[in-house]
PDB file of N, CA and C and ligand atoms in Angstrom:
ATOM      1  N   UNK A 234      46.014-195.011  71.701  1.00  0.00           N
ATOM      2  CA  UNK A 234      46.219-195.443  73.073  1.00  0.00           C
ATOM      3  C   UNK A 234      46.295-194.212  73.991  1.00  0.00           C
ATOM      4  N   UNK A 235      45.316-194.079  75.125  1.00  0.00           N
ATOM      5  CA  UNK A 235      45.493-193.329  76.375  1.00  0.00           C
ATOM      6  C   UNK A 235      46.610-193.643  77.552  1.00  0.00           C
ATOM      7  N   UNK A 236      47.315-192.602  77.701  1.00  0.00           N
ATOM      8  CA  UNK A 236      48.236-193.055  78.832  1.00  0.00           C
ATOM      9  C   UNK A 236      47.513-191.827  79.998  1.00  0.00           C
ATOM     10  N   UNK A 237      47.250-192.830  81.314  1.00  0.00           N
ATOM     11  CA  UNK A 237      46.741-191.917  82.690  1.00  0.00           C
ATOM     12  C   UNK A 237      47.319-191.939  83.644  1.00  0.00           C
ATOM     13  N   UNK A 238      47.602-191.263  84.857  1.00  0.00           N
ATOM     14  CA  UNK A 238      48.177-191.451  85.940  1.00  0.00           C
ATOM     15  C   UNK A 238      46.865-192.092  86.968  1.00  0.00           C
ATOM     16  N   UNK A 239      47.643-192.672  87.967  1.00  0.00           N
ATOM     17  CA  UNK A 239      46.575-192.829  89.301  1.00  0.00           C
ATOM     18  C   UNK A 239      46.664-191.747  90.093  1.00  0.00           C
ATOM     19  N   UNK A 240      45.980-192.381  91.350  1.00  0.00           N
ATOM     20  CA  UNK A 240      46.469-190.431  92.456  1.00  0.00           C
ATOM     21  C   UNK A 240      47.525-190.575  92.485  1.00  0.00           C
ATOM     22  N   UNK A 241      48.154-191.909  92.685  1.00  0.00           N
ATOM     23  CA  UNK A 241      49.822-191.517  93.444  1.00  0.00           C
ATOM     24  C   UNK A 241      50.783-191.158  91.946  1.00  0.00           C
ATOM     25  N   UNK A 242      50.385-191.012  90.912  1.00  0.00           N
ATOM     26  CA  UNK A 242      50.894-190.758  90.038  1.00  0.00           C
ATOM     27  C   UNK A 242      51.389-192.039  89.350  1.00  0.00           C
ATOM     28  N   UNK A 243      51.357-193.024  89.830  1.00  0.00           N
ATOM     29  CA  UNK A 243      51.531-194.265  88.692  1.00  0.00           C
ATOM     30  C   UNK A 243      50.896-194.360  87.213  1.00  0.00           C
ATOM     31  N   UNK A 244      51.500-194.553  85.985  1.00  0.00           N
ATOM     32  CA  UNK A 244      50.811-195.019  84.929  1.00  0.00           C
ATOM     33  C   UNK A 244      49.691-195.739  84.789  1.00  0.00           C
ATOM     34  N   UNK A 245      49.110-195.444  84.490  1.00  0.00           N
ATOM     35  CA  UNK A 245      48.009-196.580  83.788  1.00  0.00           C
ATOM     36  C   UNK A 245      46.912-196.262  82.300  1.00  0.00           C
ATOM     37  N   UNK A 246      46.704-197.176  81.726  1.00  0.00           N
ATOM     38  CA  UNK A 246      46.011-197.380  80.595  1.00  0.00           C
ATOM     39  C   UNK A 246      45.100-197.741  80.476  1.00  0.00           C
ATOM     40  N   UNK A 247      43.709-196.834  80.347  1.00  0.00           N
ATOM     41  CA  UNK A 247      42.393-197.792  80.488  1.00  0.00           C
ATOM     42  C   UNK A 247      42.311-198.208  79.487  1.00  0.00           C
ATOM     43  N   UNK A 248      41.318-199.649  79.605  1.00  0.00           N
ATOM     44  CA  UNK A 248      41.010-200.565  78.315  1.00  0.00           C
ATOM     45  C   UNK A 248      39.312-200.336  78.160  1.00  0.00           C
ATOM     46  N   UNK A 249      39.124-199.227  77.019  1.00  0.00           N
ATOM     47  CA  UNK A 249      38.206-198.804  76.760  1.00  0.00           C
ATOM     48  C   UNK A 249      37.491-200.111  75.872  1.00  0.00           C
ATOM     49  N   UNK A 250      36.141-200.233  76.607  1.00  0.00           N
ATOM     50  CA  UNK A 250      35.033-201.280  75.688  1.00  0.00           C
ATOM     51  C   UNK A 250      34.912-201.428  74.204  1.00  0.00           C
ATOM     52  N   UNK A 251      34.747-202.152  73.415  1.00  0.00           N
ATOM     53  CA  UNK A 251      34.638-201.899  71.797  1.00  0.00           C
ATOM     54  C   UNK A 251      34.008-203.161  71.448  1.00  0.00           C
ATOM     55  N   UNK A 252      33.317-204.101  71.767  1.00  0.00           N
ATOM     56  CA  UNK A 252      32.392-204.982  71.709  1.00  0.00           C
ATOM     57  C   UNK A 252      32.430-205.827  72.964  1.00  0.00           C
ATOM     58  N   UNK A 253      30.954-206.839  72.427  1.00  0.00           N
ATOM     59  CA  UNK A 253      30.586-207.810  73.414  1.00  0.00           C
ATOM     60  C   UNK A 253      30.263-208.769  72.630  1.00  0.00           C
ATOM     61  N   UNK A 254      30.794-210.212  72.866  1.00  0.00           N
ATOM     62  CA  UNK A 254      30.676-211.506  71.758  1.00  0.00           C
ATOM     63  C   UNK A 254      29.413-211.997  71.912  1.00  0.00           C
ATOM     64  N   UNK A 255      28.781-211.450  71.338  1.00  0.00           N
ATOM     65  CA  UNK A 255      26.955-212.021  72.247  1.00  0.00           C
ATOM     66  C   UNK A 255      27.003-213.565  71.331  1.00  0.00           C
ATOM     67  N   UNK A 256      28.120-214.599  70.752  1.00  0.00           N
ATOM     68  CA  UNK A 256      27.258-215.491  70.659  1.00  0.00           C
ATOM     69  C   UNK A 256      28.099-216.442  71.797  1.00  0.00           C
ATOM     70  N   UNK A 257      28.813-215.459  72.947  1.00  0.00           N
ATOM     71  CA  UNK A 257      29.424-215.944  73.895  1.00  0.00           C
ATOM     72  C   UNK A 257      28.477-215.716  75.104  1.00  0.00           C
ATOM     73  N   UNK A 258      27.955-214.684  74.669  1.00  0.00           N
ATOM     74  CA  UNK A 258      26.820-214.070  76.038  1.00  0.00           C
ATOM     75  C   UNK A 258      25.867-214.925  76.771  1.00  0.00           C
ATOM     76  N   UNK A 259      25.807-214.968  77.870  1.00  0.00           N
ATOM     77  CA  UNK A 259      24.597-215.715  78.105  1.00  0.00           C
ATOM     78  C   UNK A 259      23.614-214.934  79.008  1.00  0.00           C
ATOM     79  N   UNK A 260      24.049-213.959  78.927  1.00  0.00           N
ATOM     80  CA  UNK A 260      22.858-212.386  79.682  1.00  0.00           C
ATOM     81  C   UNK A 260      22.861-212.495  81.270  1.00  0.00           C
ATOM     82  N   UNK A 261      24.055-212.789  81.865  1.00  0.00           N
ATOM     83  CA  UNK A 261      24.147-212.885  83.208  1.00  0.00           C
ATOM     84  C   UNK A 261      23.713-211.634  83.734  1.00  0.00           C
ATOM     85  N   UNK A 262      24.300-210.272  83.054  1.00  0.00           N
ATOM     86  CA  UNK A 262      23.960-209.256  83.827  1.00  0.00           C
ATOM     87  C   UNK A 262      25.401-208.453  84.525  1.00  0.00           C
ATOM     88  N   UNK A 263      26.128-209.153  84.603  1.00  0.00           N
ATOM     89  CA  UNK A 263      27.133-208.812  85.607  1.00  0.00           C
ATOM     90  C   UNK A 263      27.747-207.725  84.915  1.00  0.00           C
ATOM     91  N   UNK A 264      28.335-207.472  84.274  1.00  0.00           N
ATOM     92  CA  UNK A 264      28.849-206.360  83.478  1.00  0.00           C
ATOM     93  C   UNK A 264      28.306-205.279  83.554  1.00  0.00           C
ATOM     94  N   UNK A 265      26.757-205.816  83.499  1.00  0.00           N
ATOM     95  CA  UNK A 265      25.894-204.491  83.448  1.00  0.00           C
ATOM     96  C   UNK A 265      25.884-203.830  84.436  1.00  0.00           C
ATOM     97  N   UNK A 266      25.877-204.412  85.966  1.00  0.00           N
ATOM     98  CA  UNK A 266      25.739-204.003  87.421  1.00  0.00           C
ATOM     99  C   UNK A 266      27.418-203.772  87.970  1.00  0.00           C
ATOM    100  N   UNK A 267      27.754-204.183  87.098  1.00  0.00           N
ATOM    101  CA  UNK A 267      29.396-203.744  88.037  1.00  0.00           C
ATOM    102  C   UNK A 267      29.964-202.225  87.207  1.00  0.00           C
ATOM    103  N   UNK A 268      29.364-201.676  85.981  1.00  0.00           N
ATOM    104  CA  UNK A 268      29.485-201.021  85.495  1.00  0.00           C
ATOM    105  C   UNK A 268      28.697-199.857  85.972  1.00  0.00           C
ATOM    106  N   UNK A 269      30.186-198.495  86.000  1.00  0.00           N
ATOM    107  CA  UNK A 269      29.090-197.530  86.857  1.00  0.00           C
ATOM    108  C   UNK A 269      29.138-196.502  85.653  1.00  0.00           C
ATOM    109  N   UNK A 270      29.042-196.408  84.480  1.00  0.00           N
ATOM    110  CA  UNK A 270      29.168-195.698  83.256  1.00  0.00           C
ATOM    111  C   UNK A 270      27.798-196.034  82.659  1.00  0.00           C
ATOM    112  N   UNK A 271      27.110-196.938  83.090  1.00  0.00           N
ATOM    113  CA  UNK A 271      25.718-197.266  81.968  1.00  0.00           C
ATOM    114  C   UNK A 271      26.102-197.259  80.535  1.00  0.00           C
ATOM    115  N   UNK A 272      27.224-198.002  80.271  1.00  0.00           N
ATOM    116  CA  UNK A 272      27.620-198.125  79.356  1.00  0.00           C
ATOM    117  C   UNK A 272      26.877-199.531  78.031  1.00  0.00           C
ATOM    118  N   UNK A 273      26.730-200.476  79.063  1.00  0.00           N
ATOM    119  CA  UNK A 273      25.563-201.583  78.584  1.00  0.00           C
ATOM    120  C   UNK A 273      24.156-201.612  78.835  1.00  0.00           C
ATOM    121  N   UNK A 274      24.163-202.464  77.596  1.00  0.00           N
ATOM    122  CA  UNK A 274      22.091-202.641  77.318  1.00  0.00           C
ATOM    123  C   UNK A 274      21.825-204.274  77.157  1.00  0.00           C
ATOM    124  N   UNK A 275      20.938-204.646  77.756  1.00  0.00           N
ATOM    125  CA  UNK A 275      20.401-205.943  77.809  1.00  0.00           C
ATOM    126  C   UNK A 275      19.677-205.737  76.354  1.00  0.00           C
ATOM    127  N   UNK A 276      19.477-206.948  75.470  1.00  0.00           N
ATOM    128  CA  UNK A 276      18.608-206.692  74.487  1.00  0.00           C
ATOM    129  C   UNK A 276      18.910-208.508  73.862  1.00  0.00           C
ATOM    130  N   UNK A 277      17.301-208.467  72.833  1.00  0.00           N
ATOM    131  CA  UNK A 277      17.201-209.748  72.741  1.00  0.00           C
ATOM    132  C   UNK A 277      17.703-210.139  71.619  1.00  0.00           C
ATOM    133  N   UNK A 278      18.490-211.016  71.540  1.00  0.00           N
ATOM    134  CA  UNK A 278      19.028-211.965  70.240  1.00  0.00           C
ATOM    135  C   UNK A 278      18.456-213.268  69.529  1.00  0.00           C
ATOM    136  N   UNK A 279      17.857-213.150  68.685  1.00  0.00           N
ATOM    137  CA  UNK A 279      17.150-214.220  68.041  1.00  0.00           C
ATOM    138  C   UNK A 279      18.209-215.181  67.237  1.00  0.00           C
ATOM    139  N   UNK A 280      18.447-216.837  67.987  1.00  0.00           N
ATOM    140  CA  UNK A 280      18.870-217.528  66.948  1.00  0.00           C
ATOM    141  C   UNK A 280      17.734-218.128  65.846  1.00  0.00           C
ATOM    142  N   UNK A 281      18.570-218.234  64.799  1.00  0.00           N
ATOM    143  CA  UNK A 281      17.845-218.970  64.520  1.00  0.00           C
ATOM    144  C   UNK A 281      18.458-220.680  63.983  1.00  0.00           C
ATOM    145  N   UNK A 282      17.839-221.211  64.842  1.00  0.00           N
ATOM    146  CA  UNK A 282      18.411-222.914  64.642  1.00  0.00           C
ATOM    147  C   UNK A 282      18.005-223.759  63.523  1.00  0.00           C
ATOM    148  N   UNK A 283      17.185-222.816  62.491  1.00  0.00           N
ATOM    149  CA  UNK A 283      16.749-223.405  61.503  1.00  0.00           C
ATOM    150  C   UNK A 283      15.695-224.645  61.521  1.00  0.00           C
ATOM    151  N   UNK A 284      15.370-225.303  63.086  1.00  0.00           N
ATOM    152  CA  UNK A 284      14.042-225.789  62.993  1.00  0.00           C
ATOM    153  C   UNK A 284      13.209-224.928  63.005  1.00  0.00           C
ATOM    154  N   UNK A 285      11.266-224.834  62.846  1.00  0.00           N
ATOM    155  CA  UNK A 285      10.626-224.110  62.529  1.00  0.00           C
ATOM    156  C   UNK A 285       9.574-224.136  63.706  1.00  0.00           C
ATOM    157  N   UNK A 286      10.282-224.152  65.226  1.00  0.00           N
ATOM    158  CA  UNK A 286       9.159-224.823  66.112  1.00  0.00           C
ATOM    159  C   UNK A 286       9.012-223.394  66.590  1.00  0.00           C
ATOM    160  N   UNK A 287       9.863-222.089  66.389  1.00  0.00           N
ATOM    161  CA  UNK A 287       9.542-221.116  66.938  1.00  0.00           C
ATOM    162  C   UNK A 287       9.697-221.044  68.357  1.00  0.00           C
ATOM    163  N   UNK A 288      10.451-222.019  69.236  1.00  0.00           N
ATOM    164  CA  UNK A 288      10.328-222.398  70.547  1.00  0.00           C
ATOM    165  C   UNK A 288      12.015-221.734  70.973  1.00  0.00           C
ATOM    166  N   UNK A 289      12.429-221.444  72.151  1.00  0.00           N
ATOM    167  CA  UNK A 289      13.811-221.239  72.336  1.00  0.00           C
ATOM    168  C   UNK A 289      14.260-220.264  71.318  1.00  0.00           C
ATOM    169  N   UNK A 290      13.534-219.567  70.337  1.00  0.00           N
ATOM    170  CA  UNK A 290      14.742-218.659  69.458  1.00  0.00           C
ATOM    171  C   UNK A 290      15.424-217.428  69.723  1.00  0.00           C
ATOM    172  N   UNK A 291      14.633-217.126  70.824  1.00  0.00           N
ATOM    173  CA  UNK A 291      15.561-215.585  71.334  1.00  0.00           C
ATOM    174  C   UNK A 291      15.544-215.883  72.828  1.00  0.00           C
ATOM    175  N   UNK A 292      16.697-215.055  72.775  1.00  0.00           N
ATOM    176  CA  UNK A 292      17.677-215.073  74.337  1.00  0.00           C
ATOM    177  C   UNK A 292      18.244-213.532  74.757  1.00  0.00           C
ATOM    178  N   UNK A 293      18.341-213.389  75.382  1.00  0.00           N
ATOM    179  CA  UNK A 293      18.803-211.975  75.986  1.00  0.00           C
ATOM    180  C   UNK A 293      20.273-211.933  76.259  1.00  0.00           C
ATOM    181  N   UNK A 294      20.852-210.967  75.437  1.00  0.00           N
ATOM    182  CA  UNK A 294      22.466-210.662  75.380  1.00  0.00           C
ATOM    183  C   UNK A 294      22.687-209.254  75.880  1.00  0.00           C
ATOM    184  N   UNK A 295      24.060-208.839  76.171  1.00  0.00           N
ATOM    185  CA  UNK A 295      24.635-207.742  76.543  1.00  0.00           C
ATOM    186  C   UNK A 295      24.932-207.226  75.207  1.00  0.00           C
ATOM    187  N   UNK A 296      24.964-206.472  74.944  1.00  0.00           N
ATOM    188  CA  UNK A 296      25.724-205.106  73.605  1.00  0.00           C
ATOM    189  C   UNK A 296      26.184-203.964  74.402  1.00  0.00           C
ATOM    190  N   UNK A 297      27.006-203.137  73.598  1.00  0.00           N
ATOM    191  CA  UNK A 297      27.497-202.151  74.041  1.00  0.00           C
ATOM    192  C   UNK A 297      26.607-200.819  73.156  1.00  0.00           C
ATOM    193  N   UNK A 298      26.194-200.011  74.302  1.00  0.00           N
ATOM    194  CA  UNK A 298      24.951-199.064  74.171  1.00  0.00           C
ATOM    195  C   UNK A 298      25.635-197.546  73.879  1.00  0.00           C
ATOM    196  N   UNK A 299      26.315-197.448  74.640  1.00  0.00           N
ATOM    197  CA  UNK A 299      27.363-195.879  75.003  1.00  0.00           C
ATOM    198  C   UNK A 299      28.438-196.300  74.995  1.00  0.00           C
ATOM    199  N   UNK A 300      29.904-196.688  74.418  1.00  0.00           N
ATOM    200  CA  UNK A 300      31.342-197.015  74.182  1.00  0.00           C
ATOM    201  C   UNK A 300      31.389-195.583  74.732  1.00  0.00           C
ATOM    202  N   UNK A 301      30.948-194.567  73.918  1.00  0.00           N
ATOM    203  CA  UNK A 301      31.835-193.306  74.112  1.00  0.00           C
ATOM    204  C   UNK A 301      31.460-193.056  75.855  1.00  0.00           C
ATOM    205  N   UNK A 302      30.719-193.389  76.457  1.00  0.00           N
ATOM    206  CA  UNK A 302      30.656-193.293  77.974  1.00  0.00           C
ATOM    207  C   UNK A 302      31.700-194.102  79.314  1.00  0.00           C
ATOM    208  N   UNK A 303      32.883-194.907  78.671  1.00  0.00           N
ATOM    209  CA  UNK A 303      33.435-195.916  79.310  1.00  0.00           C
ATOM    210  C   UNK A 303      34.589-195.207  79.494  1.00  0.00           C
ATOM    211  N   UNK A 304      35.059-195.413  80.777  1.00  0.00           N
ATOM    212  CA  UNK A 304      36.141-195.296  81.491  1.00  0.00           C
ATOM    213  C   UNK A 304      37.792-195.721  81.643  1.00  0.00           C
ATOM    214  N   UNK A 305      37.192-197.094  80.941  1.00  0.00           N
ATOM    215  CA  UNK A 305      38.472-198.014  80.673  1.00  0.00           C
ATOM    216  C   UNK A 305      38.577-198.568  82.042  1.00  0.00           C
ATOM    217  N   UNK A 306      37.667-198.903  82.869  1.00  0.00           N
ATOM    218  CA  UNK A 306      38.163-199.888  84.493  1.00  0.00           C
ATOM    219  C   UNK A 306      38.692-200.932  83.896  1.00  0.00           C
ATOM    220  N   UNK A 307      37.675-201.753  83.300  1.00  0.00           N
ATOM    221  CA  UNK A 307      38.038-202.920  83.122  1.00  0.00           C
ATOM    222  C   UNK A 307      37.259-203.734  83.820  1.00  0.00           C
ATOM    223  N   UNK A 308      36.306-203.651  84.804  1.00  0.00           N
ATOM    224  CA  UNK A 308      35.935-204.311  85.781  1.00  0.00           C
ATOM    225  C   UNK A 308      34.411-205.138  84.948  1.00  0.00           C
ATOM    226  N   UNK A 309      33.909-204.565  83.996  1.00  0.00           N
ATOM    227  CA  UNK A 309      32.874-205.961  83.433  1.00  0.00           C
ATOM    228  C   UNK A 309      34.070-206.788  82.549  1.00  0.00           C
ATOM    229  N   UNK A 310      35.180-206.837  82.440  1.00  0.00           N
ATOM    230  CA  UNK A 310      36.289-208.285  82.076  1.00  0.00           C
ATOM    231  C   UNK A 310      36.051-209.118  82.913  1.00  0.00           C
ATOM    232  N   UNK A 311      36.268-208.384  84.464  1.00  0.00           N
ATOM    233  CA  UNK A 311      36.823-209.099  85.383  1.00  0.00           C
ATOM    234  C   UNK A 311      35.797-209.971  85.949  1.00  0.00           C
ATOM    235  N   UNK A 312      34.530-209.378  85.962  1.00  0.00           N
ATOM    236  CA  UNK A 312      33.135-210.398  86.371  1.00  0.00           C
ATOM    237  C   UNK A 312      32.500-211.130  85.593  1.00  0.00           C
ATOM    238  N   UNK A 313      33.161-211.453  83.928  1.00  0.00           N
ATOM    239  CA  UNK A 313      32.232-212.023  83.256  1.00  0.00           C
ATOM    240  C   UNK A 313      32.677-213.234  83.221  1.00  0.00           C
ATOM    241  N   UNK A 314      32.144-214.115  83.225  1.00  0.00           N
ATOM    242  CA  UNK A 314      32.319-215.267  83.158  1.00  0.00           C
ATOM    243  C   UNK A 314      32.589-216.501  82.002  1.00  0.00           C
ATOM    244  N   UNK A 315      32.147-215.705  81.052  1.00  0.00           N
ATOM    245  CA  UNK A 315      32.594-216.258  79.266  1.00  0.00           C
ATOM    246  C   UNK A 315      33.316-215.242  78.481  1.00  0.00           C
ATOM    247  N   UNK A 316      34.138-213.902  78.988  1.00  0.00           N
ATOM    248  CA  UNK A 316      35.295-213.752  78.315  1.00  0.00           C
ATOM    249  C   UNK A 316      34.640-213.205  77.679  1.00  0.00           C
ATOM    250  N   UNK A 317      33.862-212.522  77.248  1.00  0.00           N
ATOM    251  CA  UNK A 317      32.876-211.748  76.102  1.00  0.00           C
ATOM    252  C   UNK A 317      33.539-210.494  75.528  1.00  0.00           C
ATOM    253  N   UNK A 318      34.216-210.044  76.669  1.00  0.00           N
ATOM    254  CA  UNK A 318      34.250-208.017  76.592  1.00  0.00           C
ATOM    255  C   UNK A 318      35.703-208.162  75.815  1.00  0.00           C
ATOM    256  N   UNK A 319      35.346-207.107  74.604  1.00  0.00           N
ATOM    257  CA  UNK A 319      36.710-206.721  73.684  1.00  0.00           C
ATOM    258  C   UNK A 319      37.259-205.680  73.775  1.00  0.00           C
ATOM    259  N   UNK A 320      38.641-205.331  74.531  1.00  0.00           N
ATOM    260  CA  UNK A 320      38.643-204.028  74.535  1.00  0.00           C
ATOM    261  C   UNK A 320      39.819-203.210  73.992  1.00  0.00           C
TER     262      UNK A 320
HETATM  263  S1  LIG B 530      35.651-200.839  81.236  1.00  0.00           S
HETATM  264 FE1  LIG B 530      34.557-200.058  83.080  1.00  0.00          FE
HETATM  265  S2  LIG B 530      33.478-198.188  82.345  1.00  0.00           S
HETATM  266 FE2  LIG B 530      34.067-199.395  80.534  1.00  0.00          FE
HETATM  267  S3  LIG B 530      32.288-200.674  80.052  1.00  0.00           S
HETATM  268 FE3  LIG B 530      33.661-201.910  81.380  1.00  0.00          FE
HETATM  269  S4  LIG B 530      32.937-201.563  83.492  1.00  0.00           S
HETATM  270 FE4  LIG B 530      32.033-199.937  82.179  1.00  0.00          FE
HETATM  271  S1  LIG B 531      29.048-210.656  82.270  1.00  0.00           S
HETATM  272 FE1  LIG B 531      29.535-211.648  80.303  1.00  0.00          FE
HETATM  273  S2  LIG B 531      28.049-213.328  80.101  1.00  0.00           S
HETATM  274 FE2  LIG B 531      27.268-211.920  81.693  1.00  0.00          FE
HETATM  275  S3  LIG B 531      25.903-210.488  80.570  1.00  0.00           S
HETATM  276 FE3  LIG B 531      27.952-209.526  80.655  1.00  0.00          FE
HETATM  277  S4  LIG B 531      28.926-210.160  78.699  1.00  0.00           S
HETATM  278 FE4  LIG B 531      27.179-211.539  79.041  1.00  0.00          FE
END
């Protein structure tokens, strides 16, 4: 655990990234754009639903690309909308 000050010298603790639940993901994006670390990567996830129509099997999820680049804001928690980010 990191302990930081703010300017005015208050405590605080960033909550550094350490996954993304991509079978929670639904590739909104938001994380990615509120994030000023380029810490996330869009990339495609293939289910597979076990029919064989080949139709619908991949979808585009968030992963975490650079962890070691994150700040600990917190701020792709705060915009995602399915709770994905583990930190
Ligand atoms: S906590 Fe902040 S720096 Fe880290 S991945 Fe989320 S938005 Fe980016
Ligand atoms: S904000 Fe949440 S749902 Fe949207 S891409 Fe990021 S992790 Fe996925």
């Amino acid at each position: 655990m990191v302990t930081a000050v703010t300017a005015d010298g208050s405590p605080w603790e960033p909550q550094f990234i350490r996954a993304v639940d991509s079978s929670e993901c639904i590739g909104c994006g938001r994380c990615y754009k509120v994030c000023g670390r380029d810490v996330f990567e869009l990339i495609e996830n293939e289910d597979d639903d076990g029919d064989d129509d080949y139709s619908d099997d991949v979808r585009m999820v968030m992963t975490v690309s650079h962890a070691g680049d994150c700040i600990g804001c917190g701020a792709c928690e705060r915009v995602c909308p399915r709770n994905c980010h583990q930190h």
